[in-house]
mmCIF file of C-alpha atoms in Angstrom:
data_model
loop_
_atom_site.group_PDB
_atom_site.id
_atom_site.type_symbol
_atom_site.label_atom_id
_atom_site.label_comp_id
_atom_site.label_asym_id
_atom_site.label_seq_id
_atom_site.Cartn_x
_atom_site.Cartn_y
_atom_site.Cartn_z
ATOM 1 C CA UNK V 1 42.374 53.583 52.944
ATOM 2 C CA UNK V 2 44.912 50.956 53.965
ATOM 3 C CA UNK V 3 43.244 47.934 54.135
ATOM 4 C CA UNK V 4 45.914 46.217 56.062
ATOM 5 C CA UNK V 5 45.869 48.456 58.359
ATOM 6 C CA UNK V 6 41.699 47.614 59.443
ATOM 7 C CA UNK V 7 41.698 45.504 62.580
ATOM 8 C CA UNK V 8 39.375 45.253 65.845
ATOM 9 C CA UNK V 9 38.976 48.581 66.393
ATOM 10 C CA UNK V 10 38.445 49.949 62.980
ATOM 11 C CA UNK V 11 34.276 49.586 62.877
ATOM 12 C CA UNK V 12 33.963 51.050 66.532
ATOM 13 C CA UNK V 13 36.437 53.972 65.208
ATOM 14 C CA UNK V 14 34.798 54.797 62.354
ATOM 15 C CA UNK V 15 30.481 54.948 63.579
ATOM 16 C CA UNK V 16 29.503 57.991 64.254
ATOM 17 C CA UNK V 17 27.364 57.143 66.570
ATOM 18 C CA UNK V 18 30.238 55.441 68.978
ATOM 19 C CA UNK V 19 31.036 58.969 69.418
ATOM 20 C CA UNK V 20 27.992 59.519 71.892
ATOM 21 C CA UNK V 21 27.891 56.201 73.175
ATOM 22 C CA UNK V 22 31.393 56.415 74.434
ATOM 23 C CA UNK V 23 30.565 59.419 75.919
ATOM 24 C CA UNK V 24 27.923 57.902 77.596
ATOM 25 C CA UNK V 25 29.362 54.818 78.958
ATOM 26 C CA UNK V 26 31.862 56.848 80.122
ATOM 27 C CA UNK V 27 30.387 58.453 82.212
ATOM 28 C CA UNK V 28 27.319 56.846 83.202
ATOM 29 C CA UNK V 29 24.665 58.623 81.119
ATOM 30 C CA UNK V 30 21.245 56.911 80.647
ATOM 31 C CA UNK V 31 19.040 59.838 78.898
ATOM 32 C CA UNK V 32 18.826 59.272 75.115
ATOM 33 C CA UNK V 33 22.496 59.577 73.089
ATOM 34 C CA UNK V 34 22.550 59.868 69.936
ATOM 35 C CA UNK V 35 24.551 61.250 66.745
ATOM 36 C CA UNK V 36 22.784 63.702 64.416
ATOM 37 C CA UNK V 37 23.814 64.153 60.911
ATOM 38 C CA UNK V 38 21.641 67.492 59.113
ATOM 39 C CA UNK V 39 25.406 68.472 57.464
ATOM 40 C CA UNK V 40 25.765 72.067 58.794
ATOM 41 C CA UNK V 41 22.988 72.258 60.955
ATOM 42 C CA UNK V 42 23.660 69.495 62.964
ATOM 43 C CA UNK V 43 25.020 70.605 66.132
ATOM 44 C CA UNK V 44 22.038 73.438 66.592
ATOM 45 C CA UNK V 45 19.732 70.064 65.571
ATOM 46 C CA UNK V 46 21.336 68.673 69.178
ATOM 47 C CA UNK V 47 20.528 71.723 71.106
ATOM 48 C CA UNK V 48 16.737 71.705 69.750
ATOM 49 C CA UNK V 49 16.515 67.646 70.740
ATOM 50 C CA UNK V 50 18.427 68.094 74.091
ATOM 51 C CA UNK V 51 15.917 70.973 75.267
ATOM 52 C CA UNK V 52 12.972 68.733 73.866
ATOM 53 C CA UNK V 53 14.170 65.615 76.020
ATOM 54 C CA UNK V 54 14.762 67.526 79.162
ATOM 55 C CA UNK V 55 11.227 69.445 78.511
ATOM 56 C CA UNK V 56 9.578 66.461 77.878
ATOM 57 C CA UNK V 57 11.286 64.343 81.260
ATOM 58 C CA UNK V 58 13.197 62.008 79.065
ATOM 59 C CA UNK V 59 15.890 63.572 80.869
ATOM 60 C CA UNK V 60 17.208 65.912 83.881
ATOM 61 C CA UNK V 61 20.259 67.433 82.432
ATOM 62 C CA UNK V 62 21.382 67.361 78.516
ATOM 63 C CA UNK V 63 24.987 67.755 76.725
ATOM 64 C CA UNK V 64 24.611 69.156 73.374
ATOM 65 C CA UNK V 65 26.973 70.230 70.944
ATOM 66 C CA UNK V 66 29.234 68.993 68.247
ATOM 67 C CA UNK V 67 33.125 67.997 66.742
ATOM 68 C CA UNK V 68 34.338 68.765 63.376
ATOM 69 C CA UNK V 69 37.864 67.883 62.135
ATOM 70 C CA UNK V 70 39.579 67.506 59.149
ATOM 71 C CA UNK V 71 41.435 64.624 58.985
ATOM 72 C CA UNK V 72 41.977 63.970 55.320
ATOM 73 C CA UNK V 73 42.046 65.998 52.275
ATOM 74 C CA UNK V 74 38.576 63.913 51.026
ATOM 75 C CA UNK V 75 36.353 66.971 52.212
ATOM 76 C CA UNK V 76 38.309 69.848 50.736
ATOM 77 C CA UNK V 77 38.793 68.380 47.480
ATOM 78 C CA UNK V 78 34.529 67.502 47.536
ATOM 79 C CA UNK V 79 34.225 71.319 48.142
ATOM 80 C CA UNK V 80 36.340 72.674 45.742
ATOM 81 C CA UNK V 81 34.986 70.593 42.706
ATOM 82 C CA UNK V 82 31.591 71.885 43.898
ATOM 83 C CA UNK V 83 32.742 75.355 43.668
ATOM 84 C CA UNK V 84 32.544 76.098 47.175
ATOM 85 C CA UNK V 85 35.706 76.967 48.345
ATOM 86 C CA UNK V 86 36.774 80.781 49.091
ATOM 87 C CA UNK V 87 38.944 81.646 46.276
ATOM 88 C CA UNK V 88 40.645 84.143 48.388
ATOM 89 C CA UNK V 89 41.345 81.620 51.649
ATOM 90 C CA UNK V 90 38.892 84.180 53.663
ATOM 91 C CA UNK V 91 35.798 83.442 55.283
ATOM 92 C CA UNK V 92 33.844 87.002 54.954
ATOM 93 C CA UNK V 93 30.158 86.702 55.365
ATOM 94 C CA UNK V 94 27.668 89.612 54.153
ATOM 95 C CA UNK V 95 30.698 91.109 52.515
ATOM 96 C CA UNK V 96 31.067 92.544 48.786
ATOM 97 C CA UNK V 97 34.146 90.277 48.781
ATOM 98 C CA UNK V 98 32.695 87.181 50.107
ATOM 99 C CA UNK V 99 34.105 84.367 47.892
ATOM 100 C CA UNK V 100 33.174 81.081 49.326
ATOM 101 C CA UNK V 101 33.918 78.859 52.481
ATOM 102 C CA UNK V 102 36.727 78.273 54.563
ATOM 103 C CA UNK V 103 36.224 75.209 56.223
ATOM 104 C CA UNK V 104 37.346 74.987 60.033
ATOM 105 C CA UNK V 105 37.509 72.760 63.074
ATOM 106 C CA UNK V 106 36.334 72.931 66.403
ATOM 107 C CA UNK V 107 34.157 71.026 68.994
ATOM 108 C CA UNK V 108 31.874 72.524 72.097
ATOM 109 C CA UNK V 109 29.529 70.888 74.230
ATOM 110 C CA UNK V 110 26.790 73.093 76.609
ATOM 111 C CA UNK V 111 24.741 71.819 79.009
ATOM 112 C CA UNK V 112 20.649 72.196 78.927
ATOM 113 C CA UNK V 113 18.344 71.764 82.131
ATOM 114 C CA UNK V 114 15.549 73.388 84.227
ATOM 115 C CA UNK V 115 16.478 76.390 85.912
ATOM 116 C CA UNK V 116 15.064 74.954 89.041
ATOM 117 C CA UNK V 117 17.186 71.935 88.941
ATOM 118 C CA UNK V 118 20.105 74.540 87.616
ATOM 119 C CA UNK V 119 19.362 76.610 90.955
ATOM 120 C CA UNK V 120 18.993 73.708 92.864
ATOM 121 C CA UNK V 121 22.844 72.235 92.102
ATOM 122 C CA UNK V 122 24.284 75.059 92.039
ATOM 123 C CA UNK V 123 24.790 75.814 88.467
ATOM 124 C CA UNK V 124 25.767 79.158 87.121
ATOM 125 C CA UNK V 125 22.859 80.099 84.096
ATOM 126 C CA UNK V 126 24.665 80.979 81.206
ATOM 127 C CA UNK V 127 21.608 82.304 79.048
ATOM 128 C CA UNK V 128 17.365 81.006 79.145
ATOM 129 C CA UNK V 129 17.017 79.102 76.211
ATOM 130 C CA UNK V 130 13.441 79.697 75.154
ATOM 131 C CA UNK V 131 12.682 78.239 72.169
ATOM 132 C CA UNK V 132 13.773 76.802 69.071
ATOM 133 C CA UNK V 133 12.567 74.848 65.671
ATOM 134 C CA UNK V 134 13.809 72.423 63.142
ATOM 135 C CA UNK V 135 12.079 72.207 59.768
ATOM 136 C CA UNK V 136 13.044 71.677 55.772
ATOM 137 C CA UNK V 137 13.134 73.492 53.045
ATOM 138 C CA UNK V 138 11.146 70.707 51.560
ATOM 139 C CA UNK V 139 12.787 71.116 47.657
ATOM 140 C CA UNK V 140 12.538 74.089 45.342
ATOM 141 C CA UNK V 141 15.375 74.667 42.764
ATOM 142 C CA UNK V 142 17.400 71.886 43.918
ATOM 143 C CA UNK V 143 18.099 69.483 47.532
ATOM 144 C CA UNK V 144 20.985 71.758 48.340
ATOM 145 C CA UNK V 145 19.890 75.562 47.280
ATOM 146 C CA UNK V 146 18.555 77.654 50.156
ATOM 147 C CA UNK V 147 15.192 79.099 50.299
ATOM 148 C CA UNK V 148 14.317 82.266 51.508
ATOM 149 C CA UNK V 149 10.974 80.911 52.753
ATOM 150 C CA UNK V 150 12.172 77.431 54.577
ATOM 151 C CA UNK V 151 14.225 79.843 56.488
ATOM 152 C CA UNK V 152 11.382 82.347 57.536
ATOM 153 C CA UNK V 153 9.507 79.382 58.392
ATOM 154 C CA UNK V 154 12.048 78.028 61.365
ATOM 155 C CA UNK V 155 12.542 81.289 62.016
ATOM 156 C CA UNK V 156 9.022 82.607 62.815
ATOM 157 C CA UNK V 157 8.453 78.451 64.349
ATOM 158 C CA UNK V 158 11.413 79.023 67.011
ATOM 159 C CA UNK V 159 10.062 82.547 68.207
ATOM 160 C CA UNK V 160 6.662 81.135 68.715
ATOM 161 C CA UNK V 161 7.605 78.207 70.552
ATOM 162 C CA UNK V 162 9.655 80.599 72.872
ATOM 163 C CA UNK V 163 6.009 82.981 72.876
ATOM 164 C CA UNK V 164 8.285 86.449 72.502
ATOM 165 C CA UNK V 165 7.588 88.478 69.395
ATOM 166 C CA UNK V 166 10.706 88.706 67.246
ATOM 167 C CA UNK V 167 10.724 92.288 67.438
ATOM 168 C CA UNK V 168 12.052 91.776 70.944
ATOM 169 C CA UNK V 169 15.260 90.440 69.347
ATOM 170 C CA UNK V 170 18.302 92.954 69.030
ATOM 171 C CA UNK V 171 20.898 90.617 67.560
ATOM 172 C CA UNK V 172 20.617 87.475 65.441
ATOM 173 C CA UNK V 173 23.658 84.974 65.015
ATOM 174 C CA UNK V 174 23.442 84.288 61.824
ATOM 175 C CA UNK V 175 24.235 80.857 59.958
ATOM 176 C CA UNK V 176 26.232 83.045 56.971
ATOM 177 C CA UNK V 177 28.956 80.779 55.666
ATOM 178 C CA UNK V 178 30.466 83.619 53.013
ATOM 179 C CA UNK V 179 29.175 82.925 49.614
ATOM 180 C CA UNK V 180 27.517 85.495 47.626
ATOM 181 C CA UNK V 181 24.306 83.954 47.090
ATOM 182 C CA UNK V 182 23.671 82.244 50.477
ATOM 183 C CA UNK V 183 24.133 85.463 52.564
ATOM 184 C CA UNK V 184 21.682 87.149 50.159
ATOM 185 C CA UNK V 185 18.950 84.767 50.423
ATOM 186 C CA UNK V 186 19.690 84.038 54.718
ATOM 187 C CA UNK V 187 19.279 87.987 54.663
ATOM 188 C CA UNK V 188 15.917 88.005 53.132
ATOM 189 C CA UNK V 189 14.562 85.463 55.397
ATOM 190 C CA UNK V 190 15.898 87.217 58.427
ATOM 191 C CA UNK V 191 14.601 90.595 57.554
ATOM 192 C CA UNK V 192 11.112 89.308 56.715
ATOM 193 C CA UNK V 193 10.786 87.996 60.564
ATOM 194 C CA UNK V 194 12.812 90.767 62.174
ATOM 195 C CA UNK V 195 13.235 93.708 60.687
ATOM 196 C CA UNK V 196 16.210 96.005 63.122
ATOM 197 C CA UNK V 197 18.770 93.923 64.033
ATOM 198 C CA UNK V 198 22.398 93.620 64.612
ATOM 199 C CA UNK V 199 23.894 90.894 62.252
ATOM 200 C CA UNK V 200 26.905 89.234 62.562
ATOM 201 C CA UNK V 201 28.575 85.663 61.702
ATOM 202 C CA UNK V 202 31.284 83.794 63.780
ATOM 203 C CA UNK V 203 32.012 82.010 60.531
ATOM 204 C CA UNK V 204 34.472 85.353 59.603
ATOM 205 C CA UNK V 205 36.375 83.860 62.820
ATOM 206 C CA UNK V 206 36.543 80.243 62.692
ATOM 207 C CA UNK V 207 35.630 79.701 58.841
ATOM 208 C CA UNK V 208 32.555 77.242 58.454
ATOM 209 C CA UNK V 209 33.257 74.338 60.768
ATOM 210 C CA UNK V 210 30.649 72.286 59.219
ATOM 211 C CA UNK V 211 28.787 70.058 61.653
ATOM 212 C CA UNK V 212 29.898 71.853 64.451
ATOM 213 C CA UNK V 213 28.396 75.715 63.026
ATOM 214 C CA UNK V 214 25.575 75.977 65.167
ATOM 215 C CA UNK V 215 27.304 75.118 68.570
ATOM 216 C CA UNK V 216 30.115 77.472 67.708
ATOM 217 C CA UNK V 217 27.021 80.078 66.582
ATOM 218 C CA UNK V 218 25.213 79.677 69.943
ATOM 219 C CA UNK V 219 28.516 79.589 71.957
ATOM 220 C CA UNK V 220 29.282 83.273 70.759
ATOM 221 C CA UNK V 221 25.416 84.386 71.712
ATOM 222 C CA UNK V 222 26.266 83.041 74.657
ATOM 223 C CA UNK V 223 29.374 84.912 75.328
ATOM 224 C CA UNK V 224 27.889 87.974 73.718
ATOM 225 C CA UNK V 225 25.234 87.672 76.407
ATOM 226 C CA UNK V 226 27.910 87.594 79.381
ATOM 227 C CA UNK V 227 29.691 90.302 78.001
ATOM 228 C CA UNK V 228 27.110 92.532 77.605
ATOM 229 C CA UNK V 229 28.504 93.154 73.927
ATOM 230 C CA UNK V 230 27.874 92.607 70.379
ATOM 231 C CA UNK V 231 31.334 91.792 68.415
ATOM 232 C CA UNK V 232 32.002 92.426 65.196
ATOM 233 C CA UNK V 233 31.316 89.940 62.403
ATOM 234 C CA UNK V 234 35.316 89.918 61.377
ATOM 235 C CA UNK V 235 35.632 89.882 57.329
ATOM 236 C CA UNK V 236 33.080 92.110 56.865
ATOM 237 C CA UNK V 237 34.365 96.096 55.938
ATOM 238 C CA UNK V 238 32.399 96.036 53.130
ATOM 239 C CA UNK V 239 28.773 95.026 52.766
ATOM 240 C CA UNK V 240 27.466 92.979 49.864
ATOM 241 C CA UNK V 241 25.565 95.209 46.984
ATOM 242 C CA UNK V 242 23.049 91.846 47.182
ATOM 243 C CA UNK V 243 21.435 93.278 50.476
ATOM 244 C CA UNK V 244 19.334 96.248 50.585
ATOM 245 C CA UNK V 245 20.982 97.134 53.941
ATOM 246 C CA UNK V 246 19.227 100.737 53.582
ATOM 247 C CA UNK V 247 15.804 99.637 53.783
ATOM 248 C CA UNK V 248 15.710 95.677 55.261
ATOM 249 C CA UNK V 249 16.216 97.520 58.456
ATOM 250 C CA UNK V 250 19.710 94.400 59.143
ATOM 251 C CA UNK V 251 22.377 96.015 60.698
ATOM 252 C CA UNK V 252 25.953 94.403 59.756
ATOM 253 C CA UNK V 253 28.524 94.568 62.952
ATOM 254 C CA UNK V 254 31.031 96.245 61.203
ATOM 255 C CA UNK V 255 32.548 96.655 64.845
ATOM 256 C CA UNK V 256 32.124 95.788 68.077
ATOM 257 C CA UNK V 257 29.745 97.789 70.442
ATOM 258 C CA UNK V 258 27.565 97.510 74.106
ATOM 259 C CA UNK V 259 25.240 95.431 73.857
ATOM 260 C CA UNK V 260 22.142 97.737 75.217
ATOM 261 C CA UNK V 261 18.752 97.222 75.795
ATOM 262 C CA UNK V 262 17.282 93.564 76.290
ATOM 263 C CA UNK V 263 19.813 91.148 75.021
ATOM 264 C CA UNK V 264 17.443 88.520 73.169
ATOM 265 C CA UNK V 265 19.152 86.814 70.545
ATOM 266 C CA UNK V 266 18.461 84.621 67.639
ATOM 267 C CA UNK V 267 20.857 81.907 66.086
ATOM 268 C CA UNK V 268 20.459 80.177 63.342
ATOM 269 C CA UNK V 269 22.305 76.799 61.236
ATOM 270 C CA UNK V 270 21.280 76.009 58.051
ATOM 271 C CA UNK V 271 22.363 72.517 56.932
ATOM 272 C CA UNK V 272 23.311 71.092 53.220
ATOM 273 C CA UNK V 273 20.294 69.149 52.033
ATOM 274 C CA UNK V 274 17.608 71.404 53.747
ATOM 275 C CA UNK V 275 17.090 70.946 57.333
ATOM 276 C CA UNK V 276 17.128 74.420 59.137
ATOM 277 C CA UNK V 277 17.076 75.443 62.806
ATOM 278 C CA UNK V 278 17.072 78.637 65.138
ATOM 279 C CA UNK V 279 16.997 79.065 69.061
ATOM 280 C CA UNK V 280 15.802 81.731 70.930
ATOM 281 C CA UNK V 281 18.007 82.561 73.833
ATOM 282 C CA UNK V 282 18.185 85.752 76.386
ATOM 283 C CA UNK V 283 20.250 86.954 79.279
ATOM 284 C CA UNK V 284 19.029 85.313 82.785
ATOM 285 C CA UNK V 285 17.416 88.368 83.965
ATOM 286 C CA UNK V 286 15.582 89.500 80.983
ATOM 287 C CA UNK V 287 12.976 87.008 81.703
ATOM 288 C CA UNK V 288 12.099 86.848 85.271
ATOM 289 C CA UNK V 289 9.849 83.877 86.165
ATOM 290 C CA UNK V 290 10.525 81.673 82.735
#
């Protein structure tokens, strides 16, 4: 905001997109680089491209993943004159008491490649990521209210680009950024596709970290996977009268447990402005062969 404080640096600091390319001159990198801005969703927007490039040979090995921090107050005074700030300071997602977000910081990176060429350098295989969709909710009340039905669609387009069935899923990472009305309608659009499953949000951890949610989503499937356990979605005690938890067949972690059966999970990010997207990933061994 100081203007005498702009000098040569100040355009490369401030693009987005320098980000990447620093990254990638950095290192070496020739594969495509590039910034994506979907608001919330954009990190898990990453993951989908990076698996689509190294699918498609536009690369051997992808980095995906995203940084969120809050530098200035600009963003938290935007959210609270839209309303969207937690009243309480608690993130608490599917809960009675859910109040708004919290907003948070953070920044992870995974890497995406072939399991032969993972075998073949000697790479330890974290999870098989088999599938995953991006798509919009293409209007309805308003640019920035969710819809029940965009989010069935990505949901029911990431499971059949993996080919499982979604009733082979036994835990879904859910995008669930604590308010009232959001929760409701993610829960909806989850129970439509899947029917019983375990339900949980890292967002009752970290708050919403914004850009960054669906990296820091798939990062706890992915550690959920390793561990062989399903945590509990912290904040939640008491679940929201807006779900009909009784019949939907969702099942809200109210604590950690083992993680038995096949551990298949679903995660999804829904950004500001529309643009969804959900992965598909499993343990290494569910799948023999993929």
């Amino acid at each position: 905001g100081d203007r005498t404080e702009i000098g040569p640096h100040s355009l490369l600091g401030s693009l987005k997109n320098m980000v990447v390319g620093r990254i990638a001159s950095a290192f070496g990198l020739t594969g495509p680089a590039m910034a994506i801005d979907t608001a919330c969703s954009s990190s898990l927007v990453a993951v989908h491209l990076a698996a689509k490039a190294v699918r498609g040979g536009e690369c051997d090995f992808a980095l995906a993943g995203g940084v969120q921090l809050l530098l200035t107050s600009q963003g938290f005074r935007s959210f609270d004159a839209a309303g969207l700030l937690s009243s309480t300071g608690a993130s608490q997602p599917f809960d009675s008491r859910a109040a708004g977000l919290v907003p948070g910081e953070g920044g992870a990176l995974i890497g995406i490649t072939t399991l032969e060429t993972a075998y073949r350098l000697g790479y330890g295989v974290l999870a098989l990521l088999h599938g995953s969709a991006v798509t919009n909710d293409g209007g309805g009340l308003s640019s920035t209210a969710p819809s029940p039905d965009g989010q069935e669609a990505v949901i029911r387009a990431a499971w059949a680009d993996a080919k499982l069935s979604p009733s082979e899923a036994s835990y879904i990472e859910a995008h669930a950024a604590g308010t009232a009305i959001g929760d409701a309608v993610e829960a909806t659009a989850t129970a439509r596709v899947f029917g019983a499953v375990a339900l949980a949000s890292v967002k009752g951890n970290l708050g919403h970290t914004l850009a960054t949610a669906g990296i820091a989503g798939i990062s706890r499937a992915l550690l959920s996977i390793q561990h062989e356990w399903l945590p509990a979605s912290a904040g939640l005690s008491h679940p929201t009268g807006r779900i009909p938890w009784d019949t939907n067949g969702l099942k809200p972690l109210l604590s950690g447990e083992q993680w038995s059966g096949a551990r298949i999970a679903g995660v999804s990010s829904f950004g500001l402005g529309g643009t969804n997207a959900h992965v598909v990933v499993s343990a290494p061994n569910e799948s023999p062969g993929v």
